[in-house]
Structure formats: C-alpha cells, structure tokens
mmCIF file of C-alpha atoms in Angstrom:
data_model
loop_
_atom_site.group_PDB
_atom_site.id
_atom_site.type_symbol
_atom_site.label_atom_id
_atom_site.label_comp_id
_atom_site.label_asym_id
_atom_site.label_seq_id
_atom_site.Cartn_x
_atom_site.Cartn_y
_atom_site.Cartn_z
ATOM 1 C CA MET A 1 3.655 35.629 161.451
ATOM 2 C CA LYS A 2 5.640 36.678 158.416
ATOM 3 C CA LEU A 3 9.128 35.198 158.193
ATOM 4 C CA ASN A 4 12.052 37.494 157.513
ATOM 5 C CA SER A 5 14.183 35.823 154.833
ATOM 6 C CA ARG A 6 17.378 37.594 155.805
ATOM 7 C CA ARG A 7 17.005 36.708 159.482
ATOM 8 C CA THR A 8 16.212 33.116 158.573
ATOM 9 C CA GLY A 9 19.318 32.943 156.388
ATOM 10 C CA LEU A 10 21.453 34.555 159.102
ATOM 11 C CA LEU A 11 20.149 32.135 161.746
ATOM 12 C CA LEU A 12 20.863 29.167 159.490
ATOM 13 C CA LEU A 13 24.363 30.448 158.751
ATOM 14 C CA VAL A 14 25.063 30.992 162.462
ATOM 15 C CA LEU A 15 23.975 27.416 163.210
ATOM 16 C CA LEU A 16 26.303 26.074 160.504
ATOM 17 C CA LEU A 17 29.158 28.243 161.791
ATOM 18 C CA GLY A 18 28.499 26.996 165.311
ATOM 19 C CA TYR A 19 28.614 23.385 164.146
ATOM 20 C CA ALA A 20 31.784 23.982 162.143
ATOM 21 C CA PHE A 21 33.798 25.953 164.691
ATOM 22 C CA LEU A 22 32.334 25.088 168.112
ATOM 23 C CA LEU A 23 32.038 21.306 167.745
ATOM 24 C CA PRO A 24 35.802 20.736 168.305
ATOM 25 C CA LEU A 25 35.401 22.369 171.730
ATOM 26 C CA PHE A 26 32.909 19.698 172.846
ATOM 27 C CA HIS A 27 33.655 16.703 170.624
ATOM 28 C CA PHE A 28 37.263 15.560 170.470
ATOM 29 C CA GLY A 29 36.933 13.027 167.666
ATOM 30 C CA ASP A 30 39.633 12.941 165.012
ATOM 31 C CA PRO A 31 38.192 13.423 161.487
ATOM 32 C CA LEU A 32 41.108 11.393 160.057
ATOM 33 C CA GLN A 33 41.080 8.460 162.473
ATOM 34 C CA GLN A 34 40.074 5.162 160.852
ATOM 35 C CA GLU A 35 38.277 2.320 162.628
ATOM 36 C CA LEU A 36 37.653 -0.295 159.979
ATOM 37 C CA LEU A 37 35.330 -2.286 162.251
ATOM 38 C CA ASN A 38 32.886 0.654 162.052
ATOM 39 C CA MET A 39 32.792 0.826 158.244
ATOM 40 C CA LEU A 40 29.434 2.189 156.942
ATOM 41 C CA GLN A 41 27.829 2.046 160.365
ATOM 42 C CA PRO A 42 24.547 4.026 160.322
ATOM 43 C CA PRO A 43 23.846 6.950 162.640
ATOM 44 C CA SER A 44 23.161 6.073 166.261
ATOM 45 C CA TYR A 45 22.793 7.756 169.615
ATOM 46 C CA ALA A 46 26.519 7.335 170.305
ATOM 47 C CA ASN A 47 27.568 8.452 166.811
ATOM 48 C CA LEU A 48 25.013 10.882 165.445
ATOM 49 C CA LEU A 49 26.158 10.846 161.808
ATOM 50 C CA GLY A 50 27.585 7.337 161.589
ATOM 51 C CA PHE A 51 30.872 6.266 159.991
ATOM 52 C CA ASP A 52 32.119 6.410 156.415
ATOM 53 C CA HIS A 53 33.606 3.650 154.249
ATOM 54 C CA LEU A 54 36.929 3.828 156.119
ATOM 55 C CA GLY A 55 35.374 3.871 159.575
ATOM 56 C CA ARG A 56 35.887 7.603 160.128
ATOM 57 C CA ASP A 57 33.422 9.414 162.362
ATOM 58 C CA MET A 58 31.281 11.659 160.136
ATOM 59 C CA LEU A 59 30.390 14.127 162.910
ATOM 60 C CA PRO A 60 33.868 15.706 163.269
ATOM 61 C CA ARG A 61 34.629 14.995 159.616
ATOM 62 C CA LEU A 62 31.680 17.025 158.320
ATOM 63 C CA SER A 63 32.516 19.792 160.798
ATOM 64 C CA ALA A 64 36.106 19.929 159.509
ATOM 65 C CA ALA A 65 34.856 20.008 155.902
ATOM 66 C CA LEU A 66 32.611 22.976 156.676
ATOM 67 C CA ARG A 67 35.487 24.780 158.394
ATOM 68 C CA LEU A 68 37.683 24.312 155.351
ATOM 69 C CA SER A 69 35.019 25.489 152.884
ATOM 70 C CA LEU A 70 33.989 28.470 155.010
ATOM 71 C CA GLY A 71 37.542 29.488 155.861
ATOM 72 C CA LEU A 72 38.889 29.220 152.328
ATOM 73 C CA ALA A 73 35.860 30.976 150.834
ATOM 74 C CA ALA A 74 36.089 33.788 153.404
ATOM 75 C CA LEU A 75 39.804 34.252 152.665
ATOM 76 C CA CYS A 76 39.095 34.436 148.925
ATOM 77 C CA VAL A 77 36.270 36.971 149.365
ATOM 78 C CA ILE A 78 38.266 39.184 151.738
ATOM 79 C CA SER A 79 41.250 39.211 149.368
ATOM 80 C CA ALA A 80 39.035 39.945 146.365
ATOM 81 C CA LEU A 81 37.099 42.659 148.206
ATOM 82 C CA ILE A 82 40.199 44.532 149.364
ATOM 83 C CA THR A 83 41.850 44.289 145.945
ATOM 84 C CA GLY A 84 38.716 45.131 143.958
ATOM 85 C CA VAL A 85 37.603 48.072 146.123
ATOM 86 C CA LEU A 86 41.091 49.582 146.216
ATOM 87 C CA ALA A 87 41.437 49.230 142.449
ATOM 88 C CA GLY A 88 37.941 50.652 141.869
ATOM 89 C CA VAL A 89 38.541 53.662 144.107
ATOM 90 C CA LEU A 90 41.883 54.479 142.454
ATOM 91 C CA SER A 91 40.409 54.012 138.995
ATOM 92 C CA ALA A 92 37.407 56.235 139.698
ATOM 93 C CA LEU A 93 39.381 58.971 141.457
ATOM 94 C CA TYR A 94 42.351 59.272 139.108
ATOM 95 C CA GLY A 95 41.113 57.851 135.777
ATOM 96 C CA GLY A 96 43.372 58.239 132.766
ATOM 97 C CA MET A 97 46.171 55.737 132.255
ATOM 98 C CA LEU A 98 45.658 54.124 135.674
ATOM 99 C CA ASP A 99 42.013 53.460 134.838
ATOM 100 C CA ARG A 100 42.947 51.881 131.507
ATOM 101 C CA VAL A 101 45.653 49.661 133.028
ATOM 102 C CA ILE A 102 43.393 48.358 135.812
ATOM 103 C CA GLY A 103 40.560 47.834 133.325
ATOM 104 C CA MET A 104 42.916 45.849 131.091
ATOM 105 C CA LEU A 105 43.953 43.639 134.023
ATOM 106 C CA ALA A 106 40.291 43.000 134.826
ATOM 107 C CA ASP A 107 39.585 42.061 131.215
ATOM 108 C CA MET A 108 42.542 39.667 131.266
ATOM 109 C CA CYS A 109 41.124 37.896 134.310
ATOM 110 C CA LEU A 110 37.768 37.573 132.530
ATOM 111 C CA ALA A 111 39.308 36.247 129.319
ATOM 112 C CA LEU A 112 39.092 32.673 130.645
ATOM 113 C CA PRO A 113 36.147 31.035 132.429
ATOM 114 C CA GLY A 114 36.604 31.193 136.183
ATOM 115 C CA LEU A 115 36.967 27.487 136.906
ATOM 116 C CA LEU A 116 39.349 27.060 133.971
ATOM 117 C CA LEU A 117 41.587 29.809 135.355
ATOM 118 C CA VAL A 118 41.639 28.088 138.755
ATOM 119 C CA LEU A 119 42.394 24.735 137.105
ATOM 120 C CA LEU A 120 45.344 26.238 135.223
ATOM 121 C CA LEU A 121 46.812 27.663 138.427
ATOM 122 C CA ALA A 122 46.172 24.424 140.307
ATOM 123 C CA ALA A 123 48.007 22.514 137.561
ATOM 124 C CA ILE A 124 51.097 24.673 138.188
ATOM 125 C CA ALA A 125 51.215 23.645 141.870
ATOM 126 C CA PRO A 126 49.127 20.511 142.489
ATOM 127 C CA ASP A 127 47.769 19.870 145.992
ATOM 128 C CA SER A 128 48.244 23.540 146.870
ATOM 129 C CA PRO A 129 45.350 25.318 148.645
ATOM 130 C CA GLN A 130 47.308 28.547 148.102
ATOM 131 C CA MET A 131 46.843 28.248 144.339
ATOM 132 C CA LEU A 132 43.159 27.515 144.911
ATOM 133 C CA TRP A 133 42.905 30.710 146.964
ATOM 134 C CA LEU A 134 44.807 32.736 144.353
ATOM 135 C CA GLY A 135 42.729 31.449 141.446
ATOM 136 C CA ILE A 136 39.342 32.055 143.082
ATOM 137 C CA SER A 137 40.444 35.502 144.278
ATOM 138 C CA LEU A 138 41.508 36.444 140.746
ATOM 139 C CA VAL A 139 38.053 35.517 139.509
ATOM 140 C CA LEU A 140 36.148 37.373 142.250
ATOM 141 C CA TRP A 141 38.004 40.695 142.457
ATOM 142 C CA VAL A 142 36.816 41.863 139.041
ATOM 143 C CA GLU A 143 33.184 42.186 140.151
ATOM 144 C CA PHE A 144 34.193 44.245 143.190
ATOM 145 C CA PHE A 145 36.325 46.490 140.966
ATOM 146 C CA ARG A 146 33.640 47.094 138.344
ATOM 147 C CA VAL A 147 30.851 47.804 140.821
ATOM 148 C CA THR A 148 33.053 50.070 142.941
ATOM 149 C CA ARG A 149 34.200 52.051 139.919
ATOM 150 C CA ALA A 150 30.684 52.396 138.459
ATOM 151 C CA THR A 151 29.203 53.425 141.816
ATOM 152 C CA LEU A 152 31.828 56.046 142.579
ATOM 153 C CA LEU A 153 32.056 57.720 139.170
ATOM 154 C CA SER A 154 28.739 59.525 139.654
ATOM 155 C CA ILE A 155 29.442 60.420 143.295
ATOM 156 C CA ILE A 156 32.865 61.955 142.682
ATOM 157 C CA GLU A 157 31.308 64.777 140.655
ATOM 158 C CA ALA A 158 28.540 65.402 143.209
ATOM 159 C CA PRO A 159 28.460 68.877 144.843
ATOM 160 C CA GLY A 160 29.101 67.522 148.341
ATOM 161 C CA MET A 161 32.228 65.673 147.223
ATOM 162 C CA GLN A 162 33.515 68.709 145.341
ATOM 163 C CA ALA A 163 32.843 70.968 148.332
ATOM 164 C CA SER A 164 34.796 68.651 150.651
ATOM 165 C CA LYS A 165 37.690 68.686 148.210
ATOM 166 C CA LEU A 166 37.697 72.492 147.955
ATOM 167 C CA LEU A 167 37.584 72.813 151.747
ATOM 168 C CA GLY A 168 40.761 70.731 151.996
ATOM 169 C CA PHE A 169 39.408 67.641 153.702
ATOM 170 C CA SER A 170 41.678 64.596 153.487
ATOM 171 C CA PRO A 171 41.039 61.797 150.944
ATOM 172 C CA LEU A 172 40.287 59.425 153.831
ATOM 173 C CA TYR A 173 37.619 61.773 155.186
ATOM 174 C CA ARG A 174 36.066 62.216 151.741
ATOM 175 C CA PHE A 175 35.976 58.457 151.224
ATOM 176 C CA ARG A 176 34.414 57.839 154.652
ATOM 177 C CA ARG A 177 31.919 60.718 154.402
ATOM 178 C CA HIS A 178 30.802 60.572 150.768
ATOM 179 C CA LEU A 179 31.914 57.383 149.038
ATOM 180 C CA TRP A 180 31.618 54.622 151.631
ATOM 181 C CA PRO A 181 27.913 55.180 152.537
ATOM 182 C CA ALA A 182 26.944 54.632 148.885
ATOM 183 C CA LEU A 183 29.339 51.735 148.431
ATOM 184 C CA ALA A 184 28.738 49.679 151.589
ATOM 185 C CA PRO A 185 25.236 48.273 150.805
ATOM 186 C CA VAL A 186 26.290 47.248 147.308
ATOM 187 C CA LEU A 187 29.482 45.606 148.552
ATOM 188 C CA LEU A 188 27.568 43.601 151.148
ATOM 189 C CA THR A 189 25.382 42.031 148.474
ATOM 190 C CA ILE A 190 28.349 41.311 146.208
ATOM 191 C CA ALA A 191 30.320 39.855 149.125
ATOM 192 C CA LEU A 192 27.506 37.422 149.949
ATOM 193 C CA PHE A 193 27.168 36.422 146.297
ATOM 194 C CA SER A 194 30.955 36.017 145.978
ATOM 195 C CA PHE A 195 31.039 33.972 149.189
ATOM 196 C CA SER A 196 28.425 31.647 147.735
ATOM 197 C CA SER A 197 30.352 31.420 144.440
ATOM 198 C CA ALA A 198 33.627 30.685 146.257
ATOM 199 C CA ILE A 199 32.047 27.865 148.271
ATOM 200 C CA MET A 200 30.609 26.370 145.085
ATOM 201 C CA ALA A 201 33.992 26.677 143.347
ATOM 202 C CA VAL A 202 35.862 24.991 146.216
ATOM 203 C CA SER A 203 33.308 22.160 146.303
ATOM 204 C CA ALA A 204 33.297 21.728 142.513
ATOM 205 C CA LEU A 205 37.086 21.572 142.405
ATOM 206 C CA GLY A 206 37.142 19.203 145.372
ATOM 207 C CA PHE A 207 34.676 16.970 143.538
ATOM 208 C CA ILE A 208 37.249 16.517 140.765
ATOM 209 C CA SER A 209 40.115 16.252 143.308
ATOM 210 C CA VAL A 210 41.763 19.573 142.457
ATOM 211 C CA GLY A 211 43.453 21.642 145.163
ATOM 212 C CA VAL A 212 42.379 19.441 148.079
ATOM 213 C CA ARG A 213 43.257 15.751 148.199
ATOM 214 C CA PRO A 214 42.336 12.855 150.525
ATOM 215 C CA PRO A 215 42.275 12.393 153.446
ATOM 216 C CA THR A 216 41.528 16.099 153.960
ATOM 217 C CA PRO A 217 37.794 16.495 154.658
ATOM 218 C CA GLU A 218 36.126 18.808 152.123
ATOM 219 C CA LEU A 219 32.492 18.808 151.003
ATOM 220 C CA GLY A 220 33.048 18.187 147.281
ATOM 221 C CA LEU A 221 35.794 15.646 147.922
ATOM 222 C CA MET A 222 33.596 13.812 150.421
ATOM 223 C CA MET A 223 30.864 13.507 147.777
ATOM 224 C CA THR A 224 33.343 11.878 145.402
ATOM 225 C CA GLU A 225 34.568 9.472 148.082
ATOM 226 C CA LEU A 226 31.074 8.474 149.200
ATOM 227 C CA LEU A 227 29.439 8.285 145.774
ATOM 228 C CA PRO A 228 30.312 4.559 145.245
ATOM 229 C CA PHE A 229 28.388 3.761 148.462
ATOM 230 C CA ALA A 230 25.269 5.762 147.561
ATOM 231 C CA TRP A 231 23.025 2.694 147.399
ATOM 232 C CA GLU A 232 24.594 0.842 150.311
ATOM 233 C CA ALA A 233 24.725 3.812 152.700
ATOM 234 C CA PRO A 234 22.759 6.732 151.212
ATOM 235 C CA TRP A 235 22.803 8.671 154.489
ATOM 236 C CA LEU A 236 26.564 9.210 154.073
ATOM 237 C CA LEU A 237 26.360 10.851 150.656
ATOM 238 C CA LEU A 238 23.414 12.983 151.749
ATOM 239 C CA GLN A 239 25.361 14.573 154.599
ATOM 240 C CA PRO A 240 27.827 16.708 152.566
ATOM 241 C CA VAL A 241 25.114 17.372 149.974
ATOM 242 C CA ILE A 242 22.694 18.690 152.615
ATOM 243 C CA ALA A 243 25.457 20.669 154.350
ATOM 244 C CA LEU A 244 26.390 22.384 151.080
ATOM 245 C CA PHE A 245 22.724 23.015 150.237
ATOM 246 C CA LEU A 246 22.015 24.590 153.642
ATOM 247 C CA LEU A 247 25.149 26.731 153.406
ATOM 248 C CA LEU A 248 24.224 28.077 149.980
ATOM 249 C CA ILE A 249 20.540 28.589 150.798
ATOM 250 C CA SER A 250 21.453 30.559 153.934
ATOM 251 C CA LEU A 251 23.610 32.942 151.880
ATOM 252 C CA ASN A 252 20.927 33.304 149.201
ATOM 253 C CA LEU A 253 18.285 34.082 151.819
ATOM 254 C CA MET A 254 20.525 36.807 153.234
ATOM 255 C CA MET A 255 20.780 38.375 149.769
ATOM 256 C CA LYS A 256 17.024 38.329 149.212
ATOM 257 C CA LYS A 257 15.171 41.630 149.427
ATOM 258 C CA GLU A 258 12.056 41.610 151.533
ATOM 259 C CA GLY A 259 8.792 42.145 149.689
ATOM 260 C CA LYS A 260 5.842 43.996 150.959
#
C-alpha cells in the first residue's frame, strides 16, 4: 500500500499537537517543579521520560516546550501572513508609489540576515518573547508579500477580473471570486515552510539563550541545558532533539508533492 506523504505528515503533526496541548488535561505535573532526589533518573513506567538534571519531570516539560514553540511559531506565521498578503494585494491592485514604498520596506527587512535582525531586536528588550515574535514576523512577511504580488499581477489583467470590475462588483467579491482561488494553494505551501522556519528560528535562538530564558521550557534551551549531561544521561538530550526533528519532518512531509 502506497503511503501518502501529506497524510503521514498531518498524522504526525496531530500526534505532536495532541501531546503538547492535551497532556495537561490528563497529567498534572508541573514542568518547573524540582525534586533533586530524582536527578537524572531514567525513564520508567511511573515517569515515562525520566527526570532532568534538576529533578524536573520531562513528560510535562517537553509538552510545555512544544506548546511554546508551536504557539510562538503559529503567532509569527499568522502575523506575517496577514501583513504580507494585505501588502501584496494593495501593491498589485494599486501599484505606483504605494508599490514602491512597500517594496522598499520589504528590501529593508531583507537587508540583514533573518537571525541577525531578530538578535538586534532581542538585544533592545532582553528576555522579551514579544521582540522574538516581532523579529521573526518581520523576516517572514516579505515572502508572503512577494509571492502574493507576483501571483496577482497576472490575474488582475485577466478578462474575468476586468469584467467583474466593469460590472460593478465590490473589491471583496473580486478578491474572493478571482484572486483568492489562485492565491490559496500557494499561501498554504509558504505558510507551512514559514512555520517550519519559525520553529527552527525559535529553537536556534533558545539554544543561545536569546528571547527565552530558564526555567522556561523551550526545545532549543532544553538542548543547551542538557548538553553537559549527554554522556551521563543521553536519553535526556535526545528527547528535545527528537521532538524538534519529528515536528520539522511532519511539516516537510505536508509540503511534499505526491509523485505518480
């Protein structure tokens, strides 16, 4: 039986979402509670993922880390999508000076590497997830803007679009009837790619302790904390690594086009 990559990726993502958001309903462990007598205890039937170097239960801790990464990445992608699509639609429809101004803003955001831009904003307000959200959103919106603008430029001059305009249909109707059907499939792919990029950015910045600080559970930050115990308790370091790998591979599978 041939496996469907997109369905496999979706199933994997649903399982990770279930673990991240449904576990607190059934497991009432505190991801911040320390029990030093349980330091580096391996997984067992009573504690499925064991305890970290401070005696914190890894089961709720890994769940909280996934919630943070997923929630922050989703917020960044939604903000970037709304901003980029709105800017792309306005730029394509009206052109002229508005198009040049928005294009200049996009070029300004691309003038610096993405992570460097986020680091600069995080340096302005250390320990601020809001700056992390703003920086990642500023990096991601440009792709939505460029693709939206390029996709719509050819459609605006199409006979169907021109006929709707001459017949007096509202801009909202013209967008829903002519522009959105061509834009939606492209935006879905970009949104998945941006979601993957945002998760990687949050984890990379957490790994260097930017934006999120201990004791907040976050995948990249957990890797940094557990790295000194890699030889003594390798199962601990593997947990955030595997969680991040599964999260990214699920999103990449959903972006993959099915072959014949």
